[in-house]
Coordinates of C-alpha atoms and ligand atoms in Angstrom, one line a residue:
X233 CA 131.9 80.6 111.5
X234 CA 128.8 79.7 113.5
X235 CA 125.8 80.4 112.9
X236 CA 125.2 82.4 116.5
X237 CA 128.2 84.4 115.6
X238 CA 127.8 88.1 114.2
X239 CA 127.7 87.4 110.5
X240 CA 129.8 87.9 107.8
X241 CA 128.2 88.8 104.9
X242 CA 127.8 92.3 103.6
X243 CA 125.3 94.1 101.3
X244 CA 124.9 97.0 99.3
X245 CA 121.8 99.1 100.0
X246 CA 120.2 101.8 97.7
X247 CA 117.2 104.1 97.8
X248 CA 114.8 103.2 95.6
X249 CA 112.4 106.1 94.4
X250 CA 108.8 104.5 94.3
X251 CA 107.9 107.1 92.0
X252 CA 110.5 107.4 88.9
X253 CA 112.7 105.0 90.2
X254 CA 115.4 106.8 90.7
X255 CA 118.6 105.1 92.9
X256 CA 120.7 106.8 95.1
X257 CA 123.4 105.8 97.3
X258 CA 122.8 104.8 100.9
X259 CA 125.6 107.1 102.7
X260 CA 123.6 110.0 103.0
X261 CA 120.1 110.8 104.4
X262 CA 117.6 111.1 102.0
X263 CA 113.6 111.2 102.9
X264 CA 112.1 112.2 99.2
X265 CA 113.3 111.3 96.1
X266 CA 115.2 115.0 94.5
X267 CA 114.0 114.1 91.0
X268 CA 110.1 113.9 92.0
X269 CA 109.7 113.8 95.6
X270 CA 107.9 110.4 96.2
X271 CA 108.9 107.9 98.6
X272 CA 111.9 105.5 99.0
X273 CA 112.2 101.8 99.8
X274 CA 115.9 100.4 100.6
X275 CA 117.0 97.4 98.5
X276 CA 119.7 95.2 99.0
X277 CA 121.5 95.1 95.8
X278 CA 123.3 91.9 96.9
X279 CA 120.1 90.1 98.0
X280 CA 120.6 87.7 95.1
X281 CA 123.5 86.3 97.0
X282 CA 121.6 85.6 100.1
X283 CA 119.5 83.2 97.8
X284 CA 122.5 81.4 96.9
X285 CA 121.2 78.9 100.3
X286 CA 117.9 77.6 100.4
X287 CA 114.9 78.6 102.6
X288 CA 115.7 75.5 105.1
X289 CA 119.6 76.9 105.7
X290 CA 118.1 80.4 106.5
X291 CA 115.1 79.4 109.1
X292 CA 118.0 77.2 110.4
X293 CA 120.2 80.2 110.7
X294 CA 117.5 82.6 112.3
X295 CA 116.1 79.7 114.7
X296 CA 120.0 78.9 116.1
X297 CA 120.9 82.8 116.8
X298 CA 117.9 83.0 119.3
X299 CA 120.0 81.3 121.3
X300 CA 122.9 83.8 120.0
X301 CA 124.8 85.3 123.3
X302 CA 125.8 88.5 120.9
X303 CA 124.2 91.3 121.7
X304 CA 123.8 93.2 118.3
X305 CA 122.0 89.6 117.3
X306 CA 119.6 89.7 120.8
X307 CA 116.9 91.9 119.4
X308 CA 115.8 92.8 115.9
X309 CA 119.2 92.1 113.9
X310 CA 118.6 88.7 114.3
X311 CA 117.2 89.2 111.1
X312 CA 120.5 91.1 110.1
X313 CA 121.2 90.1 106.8
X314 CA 117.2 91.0 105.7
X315 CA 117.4 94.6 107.3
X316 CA 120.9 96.7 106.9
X317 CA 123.4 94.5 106.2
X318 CA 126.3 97.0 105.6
X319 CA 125.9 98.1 109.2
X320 CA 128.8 96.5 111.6
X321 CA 128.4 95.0 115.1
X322 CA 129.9 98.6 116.5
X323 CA 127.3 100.2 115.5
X324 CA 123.8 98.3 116.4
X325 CA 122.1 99.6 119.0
X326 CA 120.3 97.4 121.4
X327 CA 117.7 98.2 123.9
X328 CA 115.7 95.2 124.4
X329 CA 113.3 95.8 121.2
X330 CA 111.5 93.3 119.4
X331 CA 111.3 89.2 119.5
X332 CA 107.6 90.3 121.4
X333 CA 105.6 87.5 122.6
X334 CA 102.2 86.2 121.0
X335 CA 99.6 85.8 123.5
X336 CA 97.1 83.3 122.6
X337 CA 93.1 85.6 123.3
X338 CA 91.8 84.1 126.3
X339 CA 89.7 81.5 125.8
X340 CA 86.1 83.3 126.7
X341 CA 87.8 86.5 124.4
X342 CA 88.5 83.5 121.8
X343 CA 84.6 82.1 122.0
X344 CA 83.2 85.4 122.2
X345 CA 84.7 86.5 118.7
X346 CA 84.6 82.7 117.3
X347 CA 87.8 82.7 115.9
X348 CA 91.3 81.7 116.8
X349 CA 93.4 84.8 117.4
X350 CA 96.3 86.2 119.3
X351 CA 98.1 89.4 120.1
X352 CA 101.7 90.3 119.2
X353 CA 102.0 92.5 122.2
X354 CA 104.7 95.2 120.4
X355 CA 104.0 97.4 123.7
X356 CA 106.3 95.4 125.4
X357 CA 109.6 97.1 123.8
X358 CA 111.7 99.7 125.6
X359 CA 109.3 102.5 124.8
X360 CA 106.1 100.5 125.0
X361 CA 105.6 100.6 121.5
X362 CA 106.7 98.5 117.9
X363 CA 108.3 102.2 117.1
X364 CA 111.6 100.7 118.9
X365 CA 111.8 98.4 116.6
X366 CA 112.1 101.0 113.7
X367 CA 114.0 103.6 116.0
X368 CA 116.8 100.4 116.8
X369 CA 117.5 100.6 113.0
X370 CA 117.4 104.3 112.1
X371 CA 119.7 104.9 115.3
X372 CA 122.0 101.9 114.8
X373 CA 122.5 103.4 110.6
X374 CA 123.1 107.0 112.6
X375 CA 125.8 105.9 114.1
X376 CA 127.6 104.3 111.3
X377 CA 126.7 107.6 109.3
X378 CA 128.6 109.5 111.9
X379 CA 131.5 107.0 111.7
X380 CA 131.4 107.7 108.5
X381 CA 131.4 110.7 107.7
X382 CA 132.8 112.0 111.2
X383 CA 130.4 114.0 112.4
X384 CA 130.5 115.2 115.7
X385 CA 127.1 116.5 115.8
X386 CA 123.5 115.6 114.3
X387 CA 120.4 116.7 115.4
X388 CA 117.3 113.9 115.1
X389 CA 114.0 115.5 115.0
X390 CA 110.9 114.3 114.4
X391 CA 106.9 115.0 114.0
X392 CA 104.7 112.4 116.4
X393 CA 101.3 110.8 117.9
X394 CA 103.0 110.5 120.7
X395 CA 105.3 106.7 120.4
X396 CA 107.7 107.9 117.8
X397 CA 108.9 110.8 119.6
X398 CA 109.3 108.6 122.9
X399 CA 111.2 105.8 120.8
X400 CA 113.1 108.4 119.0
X401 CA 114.0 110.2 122.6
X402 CA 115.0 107.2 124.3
X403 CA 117.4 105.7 121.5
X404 CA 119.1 109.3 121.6
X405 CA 119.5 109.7 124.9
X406 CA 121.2 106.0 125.2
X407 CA 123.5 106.6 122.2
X408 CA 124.4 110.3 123.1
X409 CA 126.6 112.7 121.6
X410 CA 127.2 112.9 118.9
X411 CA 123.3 112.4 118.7
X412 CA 120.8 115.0 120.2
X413 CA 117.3 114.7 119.5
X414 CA 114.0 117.5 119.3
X415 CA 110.7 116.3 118.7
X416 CA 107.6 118.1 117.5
X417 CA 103.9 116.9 118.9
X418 CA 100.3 118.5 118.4
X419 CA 99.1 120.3 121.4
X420 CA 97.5 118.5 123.3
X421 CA 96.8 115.4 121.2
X422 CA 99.0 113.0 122.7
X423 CA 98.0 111.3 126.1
X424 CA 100.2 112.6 129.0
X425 CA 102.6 109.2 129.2
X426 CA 103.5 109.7 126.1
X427 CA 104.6 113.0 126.8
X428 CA 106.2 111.8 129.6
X429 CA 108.5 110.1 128.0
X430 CA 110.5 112.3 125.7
X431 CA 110.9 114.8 128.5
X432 CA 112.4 111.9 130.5
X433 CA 115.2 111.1 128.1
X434 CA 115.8 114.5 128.2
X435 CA 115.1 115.7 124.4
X436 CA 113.5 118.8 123.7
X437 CA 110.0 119.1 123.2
X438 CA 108.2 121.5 121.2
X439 CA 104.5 121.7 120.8
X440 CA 102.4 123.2 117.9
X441 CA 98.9 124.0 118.0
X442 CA 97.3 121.9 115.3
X443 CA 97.2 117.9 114.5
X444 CA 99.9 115.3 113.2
X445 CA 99.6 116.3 110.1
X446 CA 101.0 119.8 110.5
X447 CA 103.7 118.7 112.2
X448 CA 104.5 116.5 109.8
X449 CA 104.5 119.0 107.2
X450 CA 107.3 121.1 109.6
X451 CA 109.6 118.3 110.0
X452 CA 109.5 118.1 106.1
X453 CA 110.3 121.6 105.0
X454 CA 113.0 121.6 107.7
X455 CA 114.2 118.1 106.8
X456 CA 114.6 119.8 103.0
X457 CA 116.3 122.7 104.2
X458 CA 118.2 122.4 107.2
X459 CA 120.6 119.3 108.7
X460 CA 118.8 117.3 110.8
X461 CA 117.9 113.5 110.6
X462 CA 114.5 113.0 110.2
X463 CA 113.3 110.3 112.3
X464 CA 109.6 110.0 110.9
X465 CA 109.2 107.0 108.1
X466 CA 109.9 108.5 105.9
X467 CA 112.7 107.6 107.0
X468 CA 113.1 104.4 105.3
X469 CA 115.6 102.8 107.6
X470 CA 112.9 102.8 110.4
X471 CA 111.1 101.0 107.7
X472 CA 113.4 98.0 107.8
X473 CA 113.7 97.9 111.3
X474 CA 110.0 97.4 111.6
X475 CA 110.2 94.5 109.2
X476 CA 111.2 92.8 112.4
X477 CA 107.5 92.1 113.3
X478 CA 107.2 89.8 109.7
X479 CA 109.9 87.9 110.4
X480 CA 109.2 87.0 114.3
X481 CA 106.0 86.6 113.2
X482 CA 106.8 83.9 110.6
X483 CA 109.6 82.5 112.8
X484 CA 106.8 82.4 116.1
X485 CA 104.6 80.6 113.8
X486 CA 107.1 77.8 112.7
X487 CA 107.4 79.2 109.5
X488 CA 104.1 78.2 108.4
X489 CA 102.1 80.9 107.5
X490 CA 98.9 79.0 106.5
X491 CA 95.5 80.3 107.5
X492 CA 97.0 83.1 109.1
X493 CA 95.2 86.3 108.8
X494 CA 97.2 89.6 110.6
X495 CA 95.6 92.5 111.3
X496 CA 97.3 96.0 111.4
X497 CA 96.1 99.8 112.5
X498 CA 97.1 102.1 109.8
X499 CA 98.4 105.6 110.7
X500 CA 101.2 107.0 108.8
X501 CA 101.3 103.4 107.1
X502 CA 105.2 102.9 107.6
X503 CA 104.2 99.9 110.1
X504 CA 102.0 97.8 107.6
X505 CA 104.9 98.6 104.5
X506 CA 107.2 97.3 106.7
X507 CA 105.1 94.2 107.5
X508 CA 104.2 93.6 104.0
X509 CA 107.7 94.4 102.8
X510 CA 109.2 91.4 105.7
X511 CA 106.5 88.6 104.7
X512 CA 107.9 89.3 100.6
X513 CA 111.3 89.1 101.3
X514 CA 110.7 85.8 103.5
X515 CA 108.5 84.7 100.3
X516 CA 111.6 85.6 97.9
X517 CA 114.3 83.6 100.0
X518 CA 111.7 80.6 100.3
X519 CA 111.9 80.6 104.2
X520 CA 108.0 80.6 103.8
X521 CA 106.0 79.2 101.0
X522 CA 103.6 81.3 101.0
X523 CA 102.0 84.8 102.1
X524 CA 99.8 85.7 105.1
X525 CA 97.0 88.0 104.7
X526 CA 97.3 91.4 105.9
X527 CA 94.3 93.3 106.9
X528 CA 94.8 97.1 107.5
X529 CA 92.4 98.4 110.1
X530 CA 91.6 102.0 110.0
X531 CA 88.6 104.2 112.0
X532 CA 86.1 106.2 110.3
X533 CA 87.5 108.7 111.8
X534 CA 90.5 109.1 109.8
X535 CA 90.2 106.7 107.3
X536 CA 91.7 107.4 103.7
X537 CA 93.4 104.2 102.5
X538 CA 90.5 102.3 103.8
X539 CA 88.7 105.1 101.1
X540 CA 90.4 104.5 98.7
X541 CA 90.3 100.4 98.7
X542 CA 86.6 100.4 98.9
X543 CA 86.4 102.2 95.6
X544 CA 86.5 99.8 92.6
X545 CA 89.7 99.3 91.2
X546 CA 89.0 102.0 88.4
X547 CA 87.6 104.9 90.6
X548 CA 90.3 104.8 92.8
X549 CA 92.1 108.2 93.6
X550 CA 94.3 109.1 96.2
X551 CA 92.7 111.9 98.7
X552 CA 93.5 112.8 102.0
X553 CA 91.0 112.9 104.8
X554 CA 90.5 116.2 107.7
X555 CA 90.6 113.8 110.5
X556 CA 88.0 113.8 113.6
X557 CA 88.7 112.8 117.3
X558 CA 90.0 109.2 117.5
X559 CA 91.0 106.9 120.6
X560 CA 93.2 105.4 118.0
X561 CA 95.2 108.8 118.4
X562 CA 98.5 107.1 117.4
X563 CA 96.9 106.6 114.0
X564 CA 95.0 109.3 113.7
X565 CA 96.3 110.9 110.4
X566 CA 94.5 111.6 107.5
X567 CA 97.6 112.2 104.9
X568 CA 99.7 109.3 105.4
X569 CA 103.1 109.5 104.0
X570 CA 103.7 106.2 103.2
X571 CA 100.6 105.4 101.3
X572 CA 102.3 105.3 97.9
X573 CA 104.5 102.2 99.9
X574 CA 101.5 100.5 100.9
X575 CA 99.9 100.8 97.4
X576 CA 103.4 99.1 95.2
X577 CA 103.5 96.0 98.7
X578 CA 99.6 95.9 98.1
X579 CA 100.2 95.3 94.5
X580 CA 102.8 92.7 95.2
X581 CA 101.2 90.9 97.9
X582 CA 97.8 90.5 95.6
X583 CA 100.6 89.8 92.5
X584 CA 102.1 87.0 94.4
X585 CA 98.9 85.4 96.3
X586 CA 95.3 87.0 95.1
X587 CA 93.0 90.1 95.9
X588 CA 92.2 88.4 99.3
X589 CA 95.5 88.9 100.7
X590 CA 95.5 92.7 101.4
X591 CA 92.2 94.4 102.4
X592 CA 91.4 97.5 104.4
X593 CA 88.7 97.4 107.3
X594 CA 87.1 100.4 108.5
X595 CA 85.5 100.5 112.6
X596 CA 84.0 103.0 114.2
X597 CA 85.4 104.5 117.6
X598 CA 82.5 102.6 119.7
X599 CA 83.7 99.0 118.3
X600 CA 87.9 100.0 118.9
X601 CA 86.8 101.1 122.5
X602 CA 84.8 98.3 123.6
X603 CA 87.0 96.2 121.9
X604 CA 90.3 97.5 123.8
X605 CA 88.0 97.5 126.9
X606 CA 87.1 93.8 126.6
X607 CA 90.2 92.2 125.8
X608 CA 92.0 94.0 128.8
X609 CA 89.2 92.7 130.8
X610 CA 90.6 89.2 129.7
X611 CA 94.0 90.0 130.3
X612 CA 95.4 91.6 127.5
X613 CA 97.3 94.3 127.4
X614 CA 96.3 96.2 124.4
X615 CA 96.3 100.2 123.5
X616 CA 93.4 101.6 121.5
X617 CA 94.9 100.6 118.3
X618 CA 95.1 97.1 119.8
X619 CA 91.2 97.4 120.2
X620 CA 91.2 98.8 116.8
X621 CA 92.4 95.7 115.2
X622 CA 89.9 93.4 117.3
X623 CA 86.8 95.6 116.5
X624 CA 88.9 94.8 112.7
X625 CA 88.3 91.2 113.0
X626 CA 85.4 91.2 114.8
X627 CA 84.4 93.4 111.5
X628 CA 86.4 91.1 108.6
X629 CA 84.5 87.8 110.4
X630 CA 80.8 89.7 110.1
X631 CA 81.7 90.7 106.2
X632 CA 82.2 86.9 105.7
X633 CA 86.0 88.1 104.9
X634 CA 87.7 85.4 107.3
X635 CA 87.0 81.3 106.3
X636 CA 86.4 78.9 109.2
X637 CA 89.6 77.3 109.3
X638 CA 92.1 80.9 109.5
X639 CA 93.6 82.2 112.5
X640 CA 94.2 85.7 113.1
X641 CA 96.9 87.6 114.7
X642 CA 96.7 90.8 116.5
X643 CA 99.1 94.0 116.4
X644 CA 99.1 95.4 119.9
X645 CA 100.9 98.3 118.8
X646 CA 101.9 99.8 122.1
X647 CA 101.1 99.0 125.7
X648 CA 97.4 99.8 127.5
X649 CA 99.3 102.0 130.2
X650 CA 100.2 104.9 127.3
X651 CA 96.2 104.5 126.5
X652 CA 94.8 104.6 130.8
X653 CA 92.9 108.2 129.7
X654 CA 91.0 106.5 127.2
X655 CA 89.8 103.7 129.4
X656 CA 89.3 106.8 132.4
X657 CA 86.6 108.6 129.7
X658 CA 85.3 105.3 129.1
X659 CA 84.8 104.2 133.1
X660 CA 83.6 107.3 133.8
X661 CA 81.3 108.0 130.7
X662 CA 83.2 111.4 130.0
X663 CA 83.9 110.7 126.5
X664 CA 84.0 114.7 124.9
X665 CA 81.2 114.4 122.5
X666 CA 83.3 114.6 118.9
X667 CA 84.5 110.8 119.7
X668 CA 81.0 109.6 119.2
X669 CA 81.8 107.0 122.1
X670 CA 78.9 105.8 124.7
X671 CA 80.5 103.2 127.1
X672 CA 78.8 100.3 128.4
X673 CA 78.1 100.9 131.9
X674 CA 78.8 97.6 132.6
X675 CA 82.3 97.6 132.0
X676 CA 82.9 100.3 134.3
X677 CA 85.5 99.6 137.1
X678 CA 86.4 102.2 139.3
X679 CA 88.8 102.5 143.2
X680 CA 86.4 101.2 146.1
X681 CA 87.1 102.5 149.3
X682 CA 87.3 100.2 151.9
X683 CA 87.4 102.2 155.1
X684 CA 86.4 106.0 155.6
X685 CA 89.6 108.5 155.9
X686 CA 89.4 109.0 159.5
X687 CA 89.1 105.4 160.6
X688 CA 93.3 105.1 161.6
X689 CA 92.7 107.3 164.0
X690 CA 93.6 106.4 167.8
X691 CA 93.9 102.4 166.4
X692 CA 97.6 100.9 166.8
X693 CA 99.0 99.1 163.6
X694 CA 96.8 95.7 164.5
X695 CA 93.8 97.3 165.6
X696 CA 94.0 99.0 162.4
X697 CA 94.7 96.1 160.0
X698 CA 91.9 93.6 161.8
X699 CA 89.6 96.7 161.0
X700 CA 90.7 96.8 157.4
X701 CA 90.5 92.8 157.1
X702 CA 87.0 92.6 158.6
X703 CA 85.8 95.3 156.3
X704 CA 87.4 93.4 152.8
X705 CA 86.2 89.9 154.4
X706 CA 82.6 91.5 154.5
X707 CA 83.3 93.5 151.3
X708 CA 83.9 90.0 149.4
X709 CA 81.7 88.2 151.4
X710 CA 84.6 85.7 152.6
X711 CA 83.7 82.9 154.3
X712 CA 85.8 82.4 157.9
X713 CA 87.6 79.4 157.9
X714 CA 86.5 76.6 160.3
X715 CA 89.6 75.2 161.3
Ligands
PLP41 C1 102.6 104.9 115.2 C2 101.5 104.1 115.7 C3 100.5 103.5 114.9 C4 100.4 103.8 113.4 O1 101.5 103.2 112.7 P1 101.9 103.8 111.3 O2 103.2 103.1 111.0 O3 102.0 105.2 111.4 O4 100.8 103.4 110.4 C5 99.6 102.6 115.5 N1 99.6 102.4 116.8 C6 100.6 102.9 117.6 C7 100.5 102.6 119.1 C8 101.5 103.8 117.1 O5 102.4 104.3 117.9
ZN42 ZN1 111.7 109.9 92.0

């Protein structure tokens, strides 16, 4: 067997309850544990096995399937055997998520912050955002459920900010029947691309007055009562898929996560478990030798695991937040489900390295939106939670969190295009007053008209374009060439 070739090994996968520890089997959809209703993780019980080779066999397995010409292996399930290894090449979905480049910052973005840094732009997957990369997992375990258990229908639904019901959407609508998916958004509080996008893979679309939160809490009472798949993460196979982003990260980075520093918007907090979760299980099979830091970056606009990390260690107590208006709308949730996840990686991650290497930064919505504004400006492509994480470092650096010789790396958690109303407000100084947000004027950028509307009038095509010309030349004060 070579090592580009689907693999061969299997494991056995279990729900873990993160609150009594409770284990269920992995053939049927479960979101909350029935004993006491926390959270789940999935666990390999055959990961042992995996450690039978050392760390050098397995960075020598992932490194050789990049050049892998098997589709299920292109994208995410590179990293098969560390995400659902029960699932079989017939059922892995593949839709051009993950292996996301790194961009170096620009080097006048680079100087200006004083610190090496890059962005993982995630907003280049299918659906312009890292959701894909949980969706290709959660879909790609759908479909061996179905196989399964025969179905020949299931319903996905799920609550969103906006990129979870265009991933979810789009992976439905490319699998199809027996899969049809419904997704449930807050009126009015995601940005018109995003809602774009479900309605163009064709699922239904409901809105409900209100903010993520309540929708979350519908999705949950009808996950408990009704049979749908519930394609929020909860779901804790979106969770593995979205481990994806630790392992290209470490594999991007030669393995060698020294001095590296990543920095994370926190919503629902599925996407920094997930990240968290990948970098331990590297640790654990010794294809790296040792953690990254993880910085969770959250505004103070809906900020409640930052809250509850600044408390001292004694004081702290778990408390939602009432959110306010946030660019960072794809984050903006004050009762994130996954918290109790991030609080047992945290643990880990400080277990396994020290306190330094999980820490919450709070930034207000000025610093995300100038920061989104000016790495753009330097040819990034980041959404407002992209800025988030910048104004994050920017933030760590001035706390005397980051040391001289660490390198930081960027989560670009969707593409700028899904965010253009944000930067609009912020060209145009129309920022509604609850964002708090006062652009620098001068940033703006706006269309400059080069001739009047009437001037095509009576002018054939050349007439026309020598007009046009003369006007840009003198517009850009060109100089006429001399020879
Ligand atoms: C969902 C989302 C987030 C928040 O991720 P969580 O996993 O909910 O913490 C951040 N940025 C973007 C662009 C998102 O779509
Ligand atoms: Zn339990």
């Amino acid at each position: 067997m070579h090592a580009t070739d689907f693999p061969s090994y299997r494991g056995r996968m279990e729900y873990v309850c993160l609150g009594c520890g409770a284990r269920y089997p992995h053939d049927s959809l479960l979101y909350a544990c029935p004993e006491c209703g926390e959270v789940f993780l999935l666990e390999n019980l055959d990961f042992a096995r995996l450690g039978e080779h050392d760390g050098a066999y397995w960075r020598g397995v992932f490194d050789a399937r990049a050049a892998s010409r098997v589709t299920a292996l292109r994208g995410i399930f590179r990293y098969y055997e560390l995400l659902a290894p029960m699932l079989e090449e017939q059922d892995i979905v593949y839709l051009g998520e993950g292996i996301t480049p790194i961009v170096e910052a620009a080097p006048a973005l680079r100087d200006s912050v004083g610190l090496p840094f890059a962005y993982k732009n995630d907003g280049q997957n299918p659906s312009a955002s890292f959701k894909d990369r949980g969706m290709a997992c959660a879909f790609s375990y759908l479909k061996w459920l179905c196989r399964r258990h025969r179905w020949d229908e299931a319903l996905t639904i799920c609550a969103s900010t906006g990129d979870t019901s265009a991933a979810a959407a789009l992976y439905a609508a490319y699998v199809g029947p027996p899969l049809k998916s419904a997704v449930l958004l807050p009126k009015g509080k995601v940005t018109p691309q995003q809602l774009s996008q479900p309605l163009g893979s064709g699922a239904t679309v409901l809105e409900l007055p209100g903010v993520f939160d309540d929708c979350m809490k519908v999705v949950e009472h009808l996950a408990e009562r009704y049979n749908v798949a519930l394609l929020n993460s909860k779901n804790s196979w979106r969770i593995l898929g979205q481990e994806s982003w630790a392992y290209e990260t470490a594999q991007w980075h030669g393995w060698d996560m020294a001095g590296l520093c990543v920095f994370v918007p926190i919503g629902n907090a599925g996407n920094i478990t997930a990240i968290m979760s990948g970098f331990l299980k590297l640790l654990d099979l010794g294809v790296i030798t040792a953690l990254p830091r993880v910085f969770g970056v959250q505004s103070e606009h809906a900020d409640p695991v930052y809250r509850y990390y600044a408390a001292p260690v004694s004081e702290r107590r778990w408390k939602p937040v009432a959110v306010q208006a946030s660019v960072a709308q794809a984050a903006m949730i004050g009762n994130p489900v996954s918290f109790p996840r991030v609080k047992t990686l945290a643990e880990r991650f400080i277990r396994r390295a020290d306190e330094r290497a999980f820490q919450v930064i709070q930034v207000t919505e000025q610093q995300t939106m100038d920061a989104m504004i000016q790495a753009n400006r330097h040819g990034h492509i980041a959404c407002t939670q992209g800025g988030e994480c910048l104004a994050g470092l920017v933030k760590a650096k001035a706390l005397g969190l980051i040391d001289s010789h660490e390198h930081a790396l960027l989560d670009a958690t969707a593409h700028s295009l899904k965010f253009a109303g944000f930067q609009d407000m912020y060209f145009t100084d129309s920022f509604p007053p609850e964002y708090g947000v006062k652009p620098d004027k001068n940033l703006a950028n706006s269309p400059q008209e080069l001739l009047p509307e009437d001037a095509r009038a009576g002018k054939s095509d050349a007439e026309y374009a020598e007009a046009a010309a003369t006007a840009l030349a003198k517009r850009l004060n060109l100089k006429a060439r001399t020879s």
